[in-house]
PDB file of C-alpha atoms in Angstrom:
ATOM      1  CA  GLU A   1      -5.633 -20.604  34.501  1.00  0.00           C
ATOM      2  CA  ILE A   2      -8.572 -21.104  36.836  1.00  0.00           C
ATOM      3  CA  VAL A   3      -7.422 -22.544  40.143  1.00  0.00           C
ATOM      4  CA  LEU A   4      -9.838 -24.740  42.070  1.00  0.00           C
ATOM      5  CA  THR A   5      -9.236 -25.033  45.798  1.00  0.00           C
ATOM      6  CA  GLN A   6     -10.952 -27.859  47.657  1.00  0.00           C
ATOM      7  CA  SER A   7     -11.540 -27.989  51.388  1.00  0.00           C
ATOM      8  CA  PRO A   8     -11.000 -29.678  53.639  1.00  0.00           C
ATOM      9  CA  ALA A   9      -8.089 -31.758  52.405  1.00  0.00           C
ATOM     10  CA  THR A  10      -9.279 -34.638  54.556  1.00  0.00           C
ATOM     11  CA  LEU A  11     -12.692 -35.201  56.093  1.00  0.00           C
ATOM     12  CA  SER A  12     -13.187 -37.851  58.770  1.00  0.00           C
ATOM     13  CA  LEU A  13     -16.772 -38.956  59.284  1.00  0.00           C
ATOM     14  CA  SER A  14     -18.774 -42.020  60.228  1.00  0.00           C
ATOM     15  CA  PRO A  15     -21.294 -43.934  58.106  1.00  0.00           C
ATOM     16  CA  GLY A  16     -24.699 -42.316  58.333  1.00  0.00           C
ATOM     17  CA  GLU A  17     -23.283 -38.821  58.820  1.00  0.00           C
ATOM     18  CA  ARG A  18     -23.639 -35.943  56.388  1.00  0.00           C
ATOM     19  CA  ALA A  19     -20.598 -34.881  54.363  1.00  0.00           C
ATOM     20  CA  THR A  20     -20.078 -31.398  52.982  1.00  0.00           C
ATOM     21  CA  LEU A  21     -17.192 -30.824  50.574  1.00  0.00           C
ATOM     22  CA  SER A  22     -16.230 -27.429  49.213  1.00  0.00           C
ATOM     23  CA  CYS A  23     -14.669 -26.255  45.951  1.00  0.00           C
ATOM     24  CA  ARG A  24     -13.734 -22.622  45.381  1.00  0.00           C
ATOM     25  CA  ALA A  25     -12.718 -21.202  42.008  1.00  0.00           C
ATOM     26  CA  SER A  26     -10.203 -18.394  41.546  1.00  0.00           C
ATOM     27  CA  GLN A  27     -12.657 -16.712  39.158  1.00  0.00           C
ATOM     28  CA  SER A  28     -16.250 -17.314  38.172  1.00  0.00           C
ATOM     29  CA  VAL A  29     -16.949 -20.558  36.327  1.00  0.00           C
ATOM     30  CA  GLY A  30     -20.696 -19.988  36.162  1.00  0.00           C
ATOM     31  CA  SER A  31     -22.255 -23.416  36.596  1.00  0.00           C
ATOM     32  CA  TYR A  32     -19.511 -25.204  34.698  1.00  0.00           C
ATOM     33  CA  LEU A  33     -18.358 -27.372  37.563  1.00  0.00           C
ATOM     34  CA  ALA A  34     -18.334 -31.138  38.036  1.00  0.00           C
ATOM     35  CA  TRP A  35     -17.526 -33.550  40.840  1.00  0.00           C
ATOM     36  CA  TYR A  36     -15.804 -36.932  40.549  1.00  0.00           C
ATOM     37  CA  GLN A  37     -15.260 -39.791  42.959  1.00  0.00           C
ATOM     38  CA  GLN A  38     -12.144 -41.929  42.865  1.00  0.00           C
ATOM     39  CA  LYS A  39     -11.543 -45.109  44.829  1.00  0.00           C
ATOM     40  CA  PRO A  40      -8.099 -46.700  45.227  1.00  0.00           C
ATOM     41  CA  GLY A  41      -6.903 -48.414  42.075  1.00  0.00           C
ATOM     42  CA  GLN A  42      -9.890 -47.238  40.065  1.00  0.00           C
ATOM     43  CA  ALA A  43     -10.542 -44.586  37.458  1.00  0.00           C
ATOM     44  CA  PRO A  44     -12.551 -41.578  38.568  1.00  0.00           C
ATOM     45  CA  ARG A  45     -16.318 -41.609  38.173  1.00  0.00           C
ATOM     46  CA  LEU A  46     -18.485 -38.613  37.307  1.00  0.00           C
ATOM     47  CA  LEU A  47     -20.967 -37.788  40.051  1.00  0.00           C
ATOM     48  CA  ILE A  48     -22.270 -34.281  39.363  1.00  0.00           C
ATOM     49  CA  TYR A  49     -22.023 -31.999  36.323  1.00  0.00           C
ATOM     50  CA  ASP A  50     -23.159 -28.459  35.604  1.00  0.00           C
ATOM     51  CA  ALA A  51     -22.894 -27.887  39.378  1.00  0.00           C
ATOM     52  CA  SER A  52     -26.061 -29.713  40.354  1.00  0.00           C
ATOM     53  CA  ASN A  53     -26.992 -32.424  37.840  1.00  0.00           C
ATOM     54  CA  ARG A  54     -26.466 -36.014  38.962  1.00  0.00           C
ATOM     55  CA  ALA A  55     -24.854 -38.278  36.405  1.00  0.00           C
ATOM     56  CA  THR A  56     -26.589 -41.464  35.342  1.00  0.00           C
ATOM     57  CA  GLY A  57     -26.749 -44.062  38.087  1.00  0.00           C
ATOM     58  CA  ILE A  58     -25.575 -41.777  40.877  1.00  0.00           C
ATOM     59  CA  PRO A  59     -27.589 -42.209  44.087  1.00  0.00           C
ATOM     60  CA  ALA A  60     -29.829 -39.393  45.255  1.00  0.00           C
ATOM     61  CA  ARG A  61     -27.789 -38.977  48.460  1.00  0.00           C
ATOM     62  CA  PHE A  62     -25.231 -37.107  46.327  1.00  0.00           C
ATOM     63  CA  SER A  63     -26.124 -33.513  45.533  1.00  0.00           C
ATOM     64  CA  GLY A  64     -24.270 -30.501  44.219  1.00  0.00           C
ATOM     65  CA  SER A  65     -24.912 -26.802  44.609  1.00  0.00           C
ATOM     66  CA  GLY A  66     -23.360 -23.434  43.960  1.00  0.00           C
ATOM     67  CA  SER A  67     -22.473 -21.101  41.133  1.00  0.00           C
ATOM     68  CA  GLY A  68     -19.845 -18.536  40.308  1.00  0.00           C
ATOM     69  CA  THR A  69     -16.901 -19.291  42.587  1.00  0.00           C
ATOM     70  CA  ASP A  70     -18.305 -21.368  45.457  1.00  0.00           C
ATOM     71  CA  PHE A  71     -19.559 -24.924  45.119  1.00  0.00           C
ATOM     72  CA  THR A  72     -20.547 -27.704  47.475  1.00  0.00           C
ATOM     73  CA  LEU A  73     -20.885 -31.458  47.157  1.00  0.00           C
ATOM     74  CA  THR A  74     -23.149 -32.921  49.818  1.00  0.00           C
ATOM     75  CA  ILE A  75     -23.555 -36.578  50.680  1.00  0.00           C
ATOM     76  CA  SER A  76     -26.656 -36.707  52.838  1.00  0.00           C
ATOM     77  CA  SER A  77     -25.996 -39.961  54.680  1.00  0.00           C
ATOM     78  CA  LEU A  78     -22.666 -41.690  54.166  1.00  0.00           C
ATOM     79  CA  GLU A  79     -22.579 -45.293  53.030  1.00  0.00           C
ATOM     80  CA  PRO A  80     -19.431 -47.413  53.491  1.00  0.00           C
ATOM     81  CA  GLU A  81     -18.750 -47.289  49.740  1.00  0.00           C
ATOM     82  CA  ASP A  82     -18.659 -43.457  49.752  1.00  0.00           C
ATOM     83  CA  PHE A  83     -15.277 -43.245  51.449  1.00  0.00           C
ATOM     84  CA  ALA A  84     -12.991 -42.170  48.633  1.00  0.00           C
ATOM     85  CA  VAL A  85     -11.273 -39.120  47.160  1.00  0.00           C
ATOM     86  CA  TYR A  86     -13.437 -36.438  45.551  1.00  0.00           C
ATOM     87  CA  TYR A  87     -12.317 -33.965  42.896  1.00  0.00           C
ATOM     88  CA  CYS A  88     -13.992 -30.925  41.392  1.00  0.00           C
ATOM     89  CA  GLN A  89     -13.331 -29.859  37.787  1.00  0.00           C
ATOM     90  CA  GLN A  90     -14.196 -26.762  35.746  1.00  0.00           C
ATOM     91  CA  ARG A  91     -14.823 -26.448  32.036  1.00  0.00           C
ATOM     92  CA  SER A  92     -15.521 -22.723  31.943  1.00  0.00           C
ATOM     93  CA  ASP A  93     -12.169 -21.925  30.373  1.00  0.00           C
ATOM     94  CA  TRP A  94      -9.084 -23.561  28.919  1.00  0.00           C
ATOM     95  CA  PRO A  95      -7.089 -25.194  30.295  1.00  0.00           C
ATOM     96  CA  LEU A  96      -9.545 -27.430  32.074  1.00  0.00           C
ATOM     97  CA  THR A  97      -8.533 -27.780  35.704  1.00  0.00           C
ATOM     98  CA  PHE A  98      -9.173 -30.004  38.701  1.00  0.00           C
ATOM     99  CA  GLY A  99      -9.079 -29.266  42.380  1.00  0.00           C
ATOM    100  CA  GLN A 100      -6.460 -31.028  44.460  1.00  0.00           C
ATOM    101  CA  GLY A 101      -8.999 -33.398  45.982  1.00  0.00           C
ATOM    102  CA  THR A 102     -10.698 -34.075  49.314  1.00  0.00           C
ATOM    103  CA  ARG A 103     -10.097 -37.420  50.962  1.00  0.00           C
ATOM    104  CA  LEU A 104     -13.195 -38.674  52.765  1.00  0.00           C
ATOM    105  CA  GLU A 105     -12.117 -41.221  55.358  1.00  0.00           C
ATOM    106  CA  ILE A 106     -13.884 -43.334  57.918  1.00  0.00           C
ATOM    107  CA  LYS A 107     -13.709 -41.947  61.427  1.00  0.00           C
TER     108      LYS A 107
ATOM    109  CA  GLU B   1     -21.895 -50.330  26.912  1.00  0.00           C
ATOM    110  CA  VAL B   2     -19.228 -47.677  26.459  1.00  0.00           C
ATOM    111  CA  GLN B   3     -15.700 -49.070  26.699  1.00  0.00           C
ATOM    112  CA  LEU B   4     -12.386 -47.250  26.556  1.00  0.00           C
ATOM    113  CA  LEU B   5      -9.189 -49.286  26.471  1.00  0.00           C
ATOM    114  CA  GLU B   6      -5.850 -47.507  26.731  1.00  0.00           C
ATOM    115  CA  SER B   7      -2.569 -49.044  25.632  1.00  0.00           C
ATOM    116  CA  GLY B   8       0.976 -48.043  24.844  1.00  0.00           C
ATOM    117  CA  GLY B   9       2.278 -47.158  28.276  1.00  0.00           C
ATOM    118  CA  GLY B  10       5.632 -48.337  29.567  1.00  0.00           C
ATOM    119  CA  LEU B  11       9.095 -47.326  30.654  1.00  0.00           C
ATOM    120  CA  VAL B  12      10.879 -44.686  28.602  1.00  0.00           C
ATOM    121  CA  GLN B  13      14.042 -42.673  29.152  1.00  0.00           C
ATOM    122  CA  PRO B  14      13.978 -38.903  29.653  1.00  0.00           C
ATOM    123  CA  GLY B  15      13.881 -37.201  26.281  1.00  0.00           C
ATOM    124  CA  GLY B  16      12.228 -40.207  24.684  1.00  0.00           C
ATOM    125  CA  SER B  17       8.884 -40.643  22.968  1.00  0.00           C
ATOM    126  CA  LEU B  18       5.821 -42.784  23.423  1.00  0.00           C
ATOM    127  CA  ARG B  19       2.454 -43.045  21.712  1.00  0.00           C
ATOM    128  CA  LEU B  20      -0.630 -43.922  23.706  1.00  0.00           C
ATOM    129  CA  SER B  21      -3.783 -45.312  22.125  1.00  0.00           C
ATOM    130  CA  CYS B  22      -7.355 -45.504  23.369  1.00  0.00           C
ATOM    131  CA  ALA B  23      -9.715 -47.892  21.603  1.00  0.00           C
ATOM    132  CA  ALA B  24     -13.339 -46.845  21.971  1.00  0.00           C
ATOM    133  CA  SER B  25     -16.514 -48.862  21.539  1.00  0.00           C
ATOM    134  CA  GLY B  26     -20.184 -48.756  22.436  1.00  0.00           C
ATOM    135  CA  PHE B  27     -20.926 -45.252  21.137  1.00  0.00           C
ATOM    136  CA  THR B  28     -20.727 -43.151  17.963  1.00  0.00           C
ATOM    137  CA  PHE B  29     -17.127 -42.081  18.377  1.00  0.00           C
ATOM    138  CA  ILE B  30     -17.115 -39.181  15.922  1.00  0.00           C
ATOM    139  CA  ASN B  31     -19.922 -37.452  17.817  1.00  0.00           C
ATOM    140  CA  TYR B  32     -17.973 -36.975  21.038  1.00  0.00           C
ATOM    141  CA  ALA B  33     -15.048 -34.905  22.176  1.00  0.00           C
ATOM    142  CA  MET B  34     -12.393 -36.839  24.041  1.00  0.00           C
ATOM    143  CA  SER B  35      -9.674 -36.023  26.535  1.00  0.00           C
ATOM    144  CA  TRP B  36      -6.564 -37.388  28.158  1.00  0.00           C
ATOM    145  CA  VAL B  37      -6.200 -36.917  31.902  1.00  0.00           C
ATOM    146  CA  ARG B  38      -3.202 -38.046  33.920  1.00  0.00           C
ATOM    147  CA  GLN B  39      -2.459 -38.831  37.530  1.00  0.00           C
ATOM    148  CA  ALA B  40       1.062 -38.933  38.911  1.00  0.00           C
ATOM    149  CA  PRO B  41       1.666 -41.580  41.601  1.00  0.00           C
ATOM    150  CA  GLY B  42      -0.079 -40.564  44.799  1.00  0.00           C
ATOM    151  CA  ARG B  43      -1.189 -37.250  43.318  1.00  0.00           C
ATOM    152  CA  GLY B  44      -4.333 -35.632  41.988  1.00  0.00           C
ATOM    153  CA  LEU B  45      -5.824 -35.434  38.522  1.00  0.00           C
ATOM    154  CA  GLU B  46      -4.362 -33.258  35.768  1.00  0.00           C
ATOM    155  CA  TRP B  47      -6.124 -32.645  32.474  1.00  0.00           C
ATOM    156  CA  VAL B  48      -3.639 -33.057  29.615  1.00  0.00           C
ATOM    157  CA  SER B  49      -5.425 -32.514  26.317  1.00  0.00           C
ATOM    158  CA  GLY B  50      -8.766 -32.532  24.544  1.00  0.00           C
ATOM    159  CA  ILE B  51      -9.977 -32.970  20.981  1.00  0.00           C
ATOM    160  CA  SER B  52     -13.252 -32.260  19.231  1.00  0.00           C
ATOM    161  CA  GLY B  53     -15.299 -35.021  17.652  1.00  0.00           C
ATOM    162  CA  SER B  54     -14.158 -34.216  14.134  1.00  0.00           C
ATOM    163  CA  GLY B  55     -10.578 -33.761  15.291  1.00  0.00           C
ATOM    164  CA  ASP B  56     -10.269 -30.231  13.942  1.00  0.00           C
ATOM    165  CA  ARG B  57      -9.781 -28.630  17.338  1.00  0.00           C
ATOM    166  CA  THR B  58      -7.264 -29.636  19.979  1.00  0.00           C
ATOM    167  CA  TYR B  59      -6.476 -28.172  23.371  1.00  0.00           C
ATOM    168  CA  TYR B  60      -3.499 -28.718  25.662  1.00  0.00           C
ATOM    169  CA  ALA B  61      -2.329 -28.035  29.171  1.00  0.00           C
ATOM    170  CA  ASP B  62       0.595 -25.637  29.306  1.00  0.00           C
ATOM    171  CA  SER B  63       2.734 -28.378  30.868  1.00  0.00           C
ATOM    172  CA  VAL B  64       2.607 -30.473  27.673  1.00  0.00           C
ATOM    173  CA  LYS B  65       2.061 -27.880  24.938  1.00  0.00           C
ATOM    174  CA  GLY B  66       4.630 -28.265  22.187  1.00  0.00           C
ATOM    175  CA  ARG B  67       5.632 -31.748  23.357  1.00  0.00           C
ATOM    176  CA  PHE B  68       2.390 -33.764  23.184  1.00  0.00           C
ATOM    177  CA  THR B  69       0.066 -34.134  20.211  1.00  0.00           C
ATOM    178  CA  MET B  70      -3.441 -35.506  20.506  1.00  0.00           C
ATOM    179  CA  SER B  71      -5.215 -36.952  17.493  1.00  0.00           C
ATOM    180  CA  ARG B  72      -7.996 -39.347  16.583  1.00  0.00           C
ATOM    181  CA  ASP B  73      -8.845 -41.760  13.779  1.00  0.00           C
ATOM    182  CA  ASN B  74     -12.622 -41.812  13.575  1.00  0.00           C
ATOM    183  CA  SER B  75     -12.533 -44.664  11.051  1.00  0.00           C
ATOM    184  CA  LYS B  76     -10.836 -46.825  13.682  1.00  0.00           C
ATOM    185  CA  ASN B  77     -12.621 -45.412  16.757  1.00  0.00           C
ATOM    186  CA  THR B  78      -9.220 -44.745  18.256  1.00  0.00           C
ATOM    187  CA  LEU B  79      -7.698 -41.852  20.148  1.00  0.00           C
ATOM    188  CA  TYR B  80      -3.973 -41.150  20.289  1.00  0.00           C
ATOM    189  CA  LEU B  81      -1.509 -39.194  22.372  1.00  0.00           C
ATOM    190  CA  GLN B  82       1.940 -38.740  20.897  1.00  0.00           C
ATOM    191  CA  MET B  83       4.326 -37.801  23.687  1.00  0.00           C
ATOM    192  CA  ASN B  84       7.762 -36.426  22.808  1.00  0.00           C
ATOM    193  CA  SER B  85      10.601 -34.985  24.887  1.00  0.00           C
ATOM    194  CA  LEU B  86       9.352 -36.848  27.909  1.00  0.00           C
ATOM    195  CA  ARG B  87      10.373 -35.721  31.374  1.00  0.00           C
ATOM    196  CA  ALA B  88      10.371 -37.395  34.757  1.00  0.00           C
ATOM    197  CA  GLU B  89       7.380 -35.270  35.741  1.00  0.00           C
ATOM    198  CA  ASP B  90       5.338 -36.856  32.940  1.00  0.00           C
ATOM    199  CA  THR B  91       5.344 -40.120  34.908  1.00  0.00           C
ATOM    200  CA  ALA B  92       1.694 -40.905  35.561  1.00  0.00           C
ATOM    201  CA  VAL B  93      -1.271 -43.084  34.798  1.00  0.00           C
ATOM    202  CA  TYR B  94      -2.856 -41.704  31.643  1.00  0.00           C
ATOM    203  CA  TYR B  95      -6.610 -42.028  31.279  1.00  0.00           C
ATOM    204  CA  CYS B  96      -8.659 -41.402  28.190  1.00  0.00           C
ATOM    205  CA  ALA B  97     -12.136 -40.086  28.840  1.00  0.00           C
ATOM    206  CA  LYS B  98     -15.237 -39.495  26.769  1.00  0.00           C
ATOM    207  CA  ALA B  99     -17.204 -36.252  26.887  1.00  0.00           C
ATOM    208  CA  LEU B 100     -20.505 -36.728  28.666  1.00  0.00           C
ATOM    209  CA  GLU B 101     -22.424 -34.925  25.932  1.00  0.00           C
ATOM    210  CA  LEU B 102     -20.966 -34.225  22.492  1.00  0.00           C
ATOM    211  CA  SER B 103     -18.486 -31.465  23.382  1.00  0.00           C
ATOM    212  CA  SER B 104     -19.326 -30.856  27.005  1.00  0.00           C
ATOM    213  CA  TYR B 105     -15.887 -31.884  28.362  1.00  0.00           C
ATOM    214  CA  TRP B 106     -17.341 -33.540  31.418  1.00  0.00           C
ATOM    215  CA  PHE B 107     -15.537 -36.871  31.582  1.00  0.00           C
ATOM    216  CA  ASP B 108     -17.767 -39.903  31.536  1.00  0.00           C
ATOM    217  CA  PRO B 109     -16.698 -42.616  31.436  1.00  0.00           C
ATOM    218  CA  TRP B 110     -12.957 -43.087  31.840  1.00  0.00           C
ATOM    219  CA  GLY B 111     -10.737 -45.909  30.676  1.00  0.00           C
ATOM    220  CA  GLN B 112      -8.773 -48.008  33.136  1.00  0.00           C
ATOM    221  CA  GLY B 113      -5.572 -46.078  32.457  1.00  0.00           C
ATOM    222  CA  THR B 114      -2.099 -46.909  31.203  1.00  0.00           C
ATOM    223  CA  LEU B 115       1.061 -46.228  33.204  1.00  0.00           C
ATOM    224  CA  VAL B 116       3.862 -44.173  31.713  1.00  0.00           C
ATOM    225  CA  THR B 117       7.162 -44.162  33.592  1.00  0.00           C
ATOM    226  CA  VAL B 118       9.903 -41.772  32.532  1.00  0.00           C
ATOM    227  CA  SER B 119      13.178 -42.806  34.092  1.00  0.00           C
ATOM    228  CA  SER B 120      16.750 -43.611  33.193  1.00  0.00           C
TER     229      SER B 120
END
């Protein structure tokens, strides 16, 4: 099973700041990595797929990069609605796996 | 608009069974793979199972293999998850999710979830 390790576990930032979230895979997943956002009481929402493609309706301040084992989700300038939990997910191999999540909180 | 509506959750005793359903609308159901993903209270996301558009291929997490069976009825645009031999650790909100593109297994969108509680 491919293990995805996200860091940091919690990130405390202020609106307007830049957020950088990391996801590391235990073995190469190529570009088969996605990012999701989840707010309290809501289902997750797809942000980025295939490492760097924004899903429909996702603002341009969200961007993804990386390949192989190291991936990054960047939010260029935080809006109040961006404070949430973020998960990465791989589909390179079965079983599909998620990272444990990064909580982005308001400083 | 794509809509996914899960149902069938509830309280069940350890060792019991439950069948979840996910009614889909707003897209050509047979063309898309689907998955179930769960989230235990206060925990992260765990992929549970996936099924191809035609239903001829299914995939499972090791934690549920042999106990859960995923299926679909393309004539009814409905997805199912039959859960047997339930354990306390199966307690979670269960989401159904549509593949972003045909069989890509990126999850978009998700249903609102249905809560399964396994407890005596």
